[in-house]
mmCIF file of C-alpha atoms in Angstrom:
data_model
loop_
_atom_site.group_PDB
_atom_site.id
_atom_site.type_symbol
_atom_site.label_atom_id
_atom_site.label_comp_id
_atom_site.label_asym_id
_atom_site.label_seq_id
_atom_site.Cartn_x
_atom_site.Cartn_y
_atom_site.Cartn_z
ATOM 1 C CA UNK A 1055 41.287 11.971 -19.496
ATOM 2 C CA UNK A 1056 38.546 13.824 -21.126
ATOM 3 C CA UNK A 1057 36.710 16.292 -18.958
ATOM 4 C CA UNK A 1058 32.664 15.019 -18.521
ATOM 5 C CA UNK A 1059 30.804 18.452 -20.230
ATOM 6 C CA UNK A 1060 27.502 19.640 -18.726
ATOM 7 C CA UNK A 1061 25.312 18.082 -21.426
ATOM 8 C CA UNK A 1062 26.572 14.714 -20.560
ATOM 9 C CA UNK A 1063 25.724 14.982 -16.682
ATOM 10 C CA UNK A 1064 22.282 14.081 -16.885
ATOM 11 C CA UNK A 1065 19.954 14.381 -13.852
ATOM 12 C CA UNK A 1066 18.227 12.001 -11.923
ATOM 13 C CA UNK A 1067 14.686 11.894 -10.322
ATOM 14 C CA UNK A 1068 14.737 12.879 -6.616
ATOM 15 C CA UNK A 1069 12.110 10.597 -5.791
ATOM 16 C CA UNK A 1070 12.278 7.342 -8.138
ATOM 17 C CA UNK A 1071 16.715 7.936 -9.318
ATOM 18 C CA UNK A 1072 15.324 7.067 -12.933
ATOM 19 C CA UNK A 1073 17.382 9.557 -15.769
ATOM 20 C CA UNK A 1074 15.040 13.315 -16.211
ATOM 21 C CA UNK A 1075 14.319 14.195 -19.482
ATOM 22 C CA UNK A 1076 15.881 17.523 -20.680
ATOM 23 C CA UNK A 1077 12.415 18.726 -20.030
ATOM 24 C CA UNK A 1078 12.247 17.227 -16.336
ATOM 25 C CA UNK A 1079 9.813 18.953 -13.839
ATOM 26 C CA UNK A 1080 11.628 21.063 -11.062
ATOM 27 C CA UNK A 1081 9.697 21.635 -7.112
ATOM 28 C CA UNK A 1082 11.577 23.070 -4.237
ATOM 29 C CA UNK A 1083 14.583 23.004 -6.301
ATOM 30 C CA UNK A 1084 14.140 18.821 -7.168
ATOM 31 C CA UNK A 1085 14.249 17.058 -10.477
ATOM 32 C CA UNK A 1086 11.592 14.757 -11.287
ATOM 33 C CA UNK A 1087 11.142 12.741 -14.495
ATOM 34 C CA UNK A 1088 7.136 12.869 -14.177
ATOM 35 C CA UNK A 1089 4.329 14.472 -12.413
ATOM 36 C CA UNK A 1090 3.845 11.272 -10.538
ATOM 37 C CA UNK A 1091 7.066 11.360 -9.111
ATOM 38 C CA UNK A 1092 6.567 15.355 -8.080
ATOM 39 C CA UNK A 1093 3.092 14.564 -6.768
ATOM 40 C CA UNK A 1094 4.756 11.875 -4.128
ATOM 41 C CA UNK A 1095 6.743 14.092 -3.235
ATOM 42 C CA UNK A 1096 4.517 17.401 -2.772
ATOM 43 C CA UNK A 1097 2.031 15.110 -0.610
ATOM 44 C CA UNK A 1098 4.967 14.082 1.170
ATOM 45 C CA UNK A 1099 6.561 17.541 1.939
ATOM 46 C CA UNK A 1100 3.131 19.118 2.898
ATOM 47 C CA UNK A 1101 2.965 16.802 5.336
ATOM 48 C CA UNK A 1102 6.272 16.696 6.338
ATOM 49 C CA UNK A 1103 7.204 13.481 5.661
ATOM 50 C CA UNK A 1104 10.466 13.670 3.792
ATOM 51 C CA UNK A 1105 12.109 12.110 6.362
ATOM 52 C CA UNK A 1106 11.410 9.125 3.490
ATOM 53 C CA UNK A 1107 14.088 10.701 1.342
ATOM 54 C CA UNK A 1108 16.474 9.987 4.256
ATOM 55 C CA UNK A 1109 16.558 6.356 4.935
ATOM 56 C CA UNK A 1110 17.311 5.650 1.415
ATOM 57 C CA UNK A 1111 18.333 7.397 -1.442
ATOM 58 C CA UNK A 1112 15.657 7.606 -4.178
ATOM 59 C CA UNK A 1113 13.310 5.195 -1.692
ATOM 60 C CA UNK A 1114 10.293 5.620 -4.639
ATOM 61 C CA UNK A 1115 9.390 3.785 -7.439
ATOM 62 C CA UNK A 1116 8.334 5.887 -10.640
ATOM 63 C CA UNK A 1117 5.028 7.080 -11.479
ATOM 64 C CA UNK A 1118 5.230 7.589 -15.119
ATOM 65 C CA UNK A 1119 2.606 4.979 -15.238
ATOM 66 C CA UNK A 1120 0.321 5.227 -12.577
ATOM 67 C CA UNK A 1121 -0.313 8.989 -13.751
ATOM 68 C CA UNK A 1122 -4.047 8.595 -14.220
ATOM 69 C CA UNK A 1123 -6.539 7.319 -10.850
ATOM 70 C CA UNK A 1124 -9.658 9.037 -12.086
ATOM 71 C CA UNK A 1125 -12.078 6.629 -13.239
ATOM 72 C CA UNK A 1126 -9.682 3.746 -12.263
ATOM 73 C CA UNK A 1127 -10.941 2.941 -8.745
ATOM 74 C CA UNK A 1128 -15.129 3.269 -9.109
ATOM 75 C CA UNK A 1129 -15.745 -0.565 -8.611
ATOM 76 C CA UNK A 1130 -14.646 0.624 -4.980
ATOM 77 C CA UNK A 1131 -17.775 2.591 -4.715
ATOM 78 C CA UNK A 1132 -20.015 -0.927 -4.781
ATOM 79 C CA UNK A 1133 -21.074 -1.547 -1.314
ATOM 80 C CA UNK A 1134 -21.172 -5.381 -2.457
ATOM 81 C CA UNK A 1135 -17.204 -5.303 -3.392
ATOM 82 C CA UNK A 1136 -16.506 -3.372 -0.753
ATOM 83 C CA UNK A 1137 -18.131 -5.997 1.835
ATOM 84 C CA UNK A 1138 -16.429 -8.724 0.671
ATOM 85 C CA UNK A 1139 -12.370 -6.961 0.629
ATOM 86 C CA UNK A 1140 -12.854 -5.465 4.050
ATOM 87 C CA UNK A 1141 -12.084 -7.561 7.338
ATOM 88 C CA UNK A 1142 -13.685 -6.054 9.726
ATOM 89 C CA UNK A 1143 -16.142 -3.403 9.928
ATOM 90 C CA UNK A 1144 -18.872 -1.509 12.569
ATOM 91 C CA UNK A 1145 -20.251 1.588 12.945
ATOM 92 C CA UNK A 1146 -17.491 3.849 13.156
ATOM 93 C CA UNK A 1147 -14.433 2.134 11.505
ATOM 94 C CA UNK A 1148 -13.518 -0.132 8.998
ATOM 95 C CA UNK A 1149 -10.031 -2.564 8.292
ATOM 96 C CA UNK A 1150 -9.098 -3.689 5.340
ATOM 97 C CA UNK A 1151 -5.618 -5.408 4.409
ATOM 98 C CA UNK A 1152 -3.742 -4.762 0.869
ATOM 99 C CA UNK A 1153 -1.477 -6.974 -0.421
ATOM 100 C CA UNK A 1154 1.403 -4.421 -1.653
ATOM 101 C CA UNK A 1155 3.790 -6.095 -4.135
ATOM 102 C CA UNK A 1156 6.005 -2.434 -4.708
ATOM 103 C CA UNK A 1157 7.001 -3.008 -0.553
ATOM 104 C CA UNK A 1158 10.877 -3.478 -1.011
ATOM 105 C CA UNK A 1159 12.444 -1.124 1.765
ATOM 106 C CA UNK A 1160 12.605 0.432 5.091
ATOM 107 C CA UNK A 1161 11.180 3.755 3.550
ATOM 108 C CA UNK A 1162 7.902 2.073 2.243
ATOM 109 C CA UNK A 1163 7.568 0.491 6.016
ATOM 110 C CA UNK A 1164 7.851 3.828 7.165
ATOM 111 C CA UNK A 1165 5.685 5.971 4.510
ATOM 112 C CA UNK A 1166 3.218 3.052 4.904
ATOM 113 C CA UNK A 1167 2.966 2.858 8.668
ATOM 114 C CA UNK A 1168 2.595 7.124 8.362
ATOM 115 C CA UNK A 1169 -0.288 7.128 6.188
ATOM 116 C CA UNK A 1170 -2.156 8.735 9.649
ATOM 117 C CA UNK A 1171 0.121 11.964 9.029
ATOM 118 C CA UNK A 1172 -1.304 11.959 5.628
ATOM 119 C CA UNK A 1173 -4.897 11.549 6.351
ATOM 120 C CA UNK A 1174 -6.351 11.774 9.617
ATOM 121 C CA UNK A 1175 -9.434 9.664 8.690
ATOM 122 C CA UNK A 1176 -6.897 7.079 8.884
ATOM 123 C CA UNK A 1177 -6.347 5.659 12.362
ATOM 124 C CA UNK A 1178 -3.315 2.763 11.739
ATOM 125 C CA UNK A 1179 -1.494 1.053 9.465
ATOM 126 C CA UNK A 1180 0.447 -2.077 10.118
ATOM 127 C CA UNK A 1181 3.202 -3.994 7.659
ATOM 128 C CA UNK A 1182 3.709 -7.202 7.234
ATOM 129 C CA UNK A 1183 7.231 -6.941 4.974
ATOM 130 C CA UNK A 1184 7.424 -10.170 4.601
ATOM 131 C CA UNK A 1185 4.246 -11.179 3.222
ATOM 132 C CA UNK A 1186 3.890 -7.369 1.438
ATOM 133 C CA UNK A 1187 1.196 -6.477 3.003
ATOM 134 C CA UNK A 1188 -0.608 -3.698 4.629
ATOM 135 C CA UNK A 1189 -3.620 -3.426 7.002
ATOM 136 C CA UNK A 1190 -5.361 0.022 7.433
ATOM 137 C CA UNK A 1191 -8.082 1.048 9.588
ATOM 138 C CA UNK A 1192 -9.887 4.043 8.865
ATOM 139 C CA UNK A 1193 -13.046 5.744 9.696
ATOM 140 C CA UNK A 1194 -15.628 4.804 6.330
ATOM 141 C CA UNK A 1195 -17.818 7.736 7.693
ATOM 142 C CA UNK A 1196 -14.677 10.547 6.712
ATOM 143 C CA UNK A 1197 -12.819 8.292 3.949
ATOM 144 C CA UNK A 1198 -14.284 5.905 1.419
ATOM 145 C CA UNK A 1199 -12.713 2.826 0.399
ATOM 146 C CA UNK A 1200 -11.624 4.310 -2.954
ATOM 147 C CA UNK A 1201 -10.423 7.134 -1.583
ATOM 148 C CA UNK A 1202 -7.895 4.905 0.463
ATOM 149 C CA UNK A 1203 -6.932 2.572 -2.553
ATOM 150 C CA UNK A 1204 -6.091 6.162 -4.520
ATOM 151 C CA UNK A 1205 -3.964 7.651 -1.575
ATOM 152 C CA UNK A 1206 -1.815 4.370 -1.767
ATOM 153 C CA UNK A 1207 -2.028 4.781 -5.720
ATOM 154 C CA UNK A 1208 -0.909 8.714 -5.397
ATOM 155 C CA UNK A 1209 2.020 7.636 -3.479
ATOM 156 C CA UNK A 1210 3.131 4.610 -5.421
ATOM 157 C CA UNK A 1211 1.684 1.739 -3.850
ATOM 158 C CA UNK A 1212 -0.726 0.874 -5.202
ATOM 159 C CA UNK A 1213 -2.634 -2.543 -4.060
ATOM 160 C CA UNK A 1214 -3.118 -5.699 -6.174
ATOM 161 C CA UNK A 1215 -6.909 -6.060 -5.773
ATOM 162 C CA UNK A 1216 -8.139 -9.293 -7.251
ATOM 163 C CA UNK A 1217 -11.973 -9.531 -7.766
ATOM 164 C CA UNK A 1218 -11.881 -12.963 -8.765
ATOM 165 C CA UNK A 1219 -10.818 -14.271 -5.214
ATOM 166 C CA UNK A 1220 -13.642 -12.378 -3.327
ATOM 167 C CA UNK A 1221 -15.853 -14.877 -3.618
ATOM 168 C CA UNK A 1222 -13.309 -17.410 -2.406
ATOM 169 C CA UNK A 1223 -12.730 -15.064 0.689
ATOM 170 C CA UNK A 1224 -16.104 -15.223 1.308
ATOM 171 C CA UNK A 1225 -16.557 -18.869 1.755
ATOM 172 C CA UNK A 1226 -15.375 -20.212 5.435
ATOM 173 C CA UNK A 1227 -12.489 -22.915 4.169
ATOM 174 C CA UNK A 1228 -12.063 -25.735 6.588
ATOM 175 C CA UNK A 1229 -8.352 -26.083 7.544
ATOM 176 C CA UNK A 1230 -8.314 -29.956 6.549
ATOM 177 C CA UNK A 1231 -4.818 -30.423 8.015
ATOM 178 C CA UNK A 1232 -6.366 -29.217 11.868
ATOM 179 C CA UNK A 1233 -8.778 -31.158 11.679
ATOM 180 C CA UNK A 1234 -6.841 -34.503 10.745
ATOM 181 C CA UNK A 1235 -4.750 -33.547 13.956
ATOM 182 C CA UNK A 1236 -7.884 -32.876 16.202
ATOM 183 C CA UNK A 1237 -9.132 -36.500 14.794
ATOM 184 C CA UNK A 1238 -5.878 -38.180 15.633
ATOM 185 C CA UNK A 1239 -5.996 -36.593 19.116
ATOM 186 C CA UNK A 1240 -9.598 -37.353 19.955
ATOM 187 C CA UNK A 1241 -8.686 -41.323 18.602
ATOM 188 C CA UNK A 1242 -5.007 -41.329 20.991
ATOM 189 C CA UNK A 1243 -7.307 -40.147 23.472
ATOM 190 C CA UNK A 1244 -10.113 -42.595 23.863
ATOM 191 C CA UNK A 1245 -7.672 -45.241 23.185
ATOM 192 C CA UNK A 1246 -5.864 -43.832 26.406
ATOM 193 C CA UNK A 1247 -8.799 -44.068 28.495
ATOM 194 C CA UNK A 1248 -9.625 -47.836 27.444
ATOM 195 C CA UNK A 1249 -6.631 -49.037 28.932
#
């Protein structure tokens, strides 16, 4: 059997497990095949987090291309886009749900449900694994709405925002299958009280 030589071994991400480049990035003695990948992770260790690294091996999805937020997110800043993806809001806080489709594990539960370690502007998250998706209430007074969507972003989930069905969320739909129950009811009722 032929012995495996050094040049063969080839590193893998500590956040993501994809294959580093010769050129990889190294933090606190960790390979990472991008600065995504390293930036997940430094937000993570400064707030001592990396208990996310323990529930699963390479828990994180890589960031190669989800390097760039800066200009990506400024439709957030519209007060008019931002009143019709939020759920509930009132003076002091606001809720908004994401749906998340990068949610695959126990780890992103847990990172998710955490985000108030990250930021303290944030008050609770909640996951619905199932349905992959997340619902966040913050305080809009400390943390914007953009700001929020580019945390996620930083740490790999990022939310599917679809500006085409805000106007749909904005219209009250009628439940047509209630009300065809509520009908039947009402008519088994009277009927009832005839005989």
């Amino acid at each position: 059997m032929k012995p495996v030589s050094s040049s063969e071994i080839q590193a893998k991400c500590y956040h993501c497990g994809e294959t580093c480049e010769q050129e990889s990035l190294v933090f606190d003695d960790r390979r990472f095949c991008c600065q995504g990948c390293k930036l997940v992770y430094e937000v993570l260790s400064q707030n001592d987090l990396c208990e996310y690294y323990q529930m699963e091996s390479t828990p994180g999805k890589s960031q190669k291309a989800n390097s760039s937020f800066k200009n990506r997110f400024d439709y957030l800043d519209d007060s008019e886009v931002i009143q019709k993806l939020l759920d509930f809001k009132d003076e002091k806080e606001s809720h908004i749900t994401f749906y998340i489709p990068l949610i695959h594990c126990a780890s992103c539960i847990w990172l998710l449900e955490n985000l108030f370690q990250i930021n303290k502007s944030i008050f609770g998250s909640r996951v619905d694994f199932v349905k992959k998706k997340v619902q966040i209430k913050f305080s809009h007074e400390q943390i914007s709405l953009k700001e929020v969507v580019t945390l996620l972003s930083t740490l790999g989930y990022e939310p599917k925002i679809n500006l085409s069905d805000l106007d749909h969320k904005t219209k009250n739909s009628i439940d047509r299958k209630t009300l065809t129950k509520l009908g039947v009811a009402g008519f088994c009722f009277g009927n009832m009280m005839l005989f």
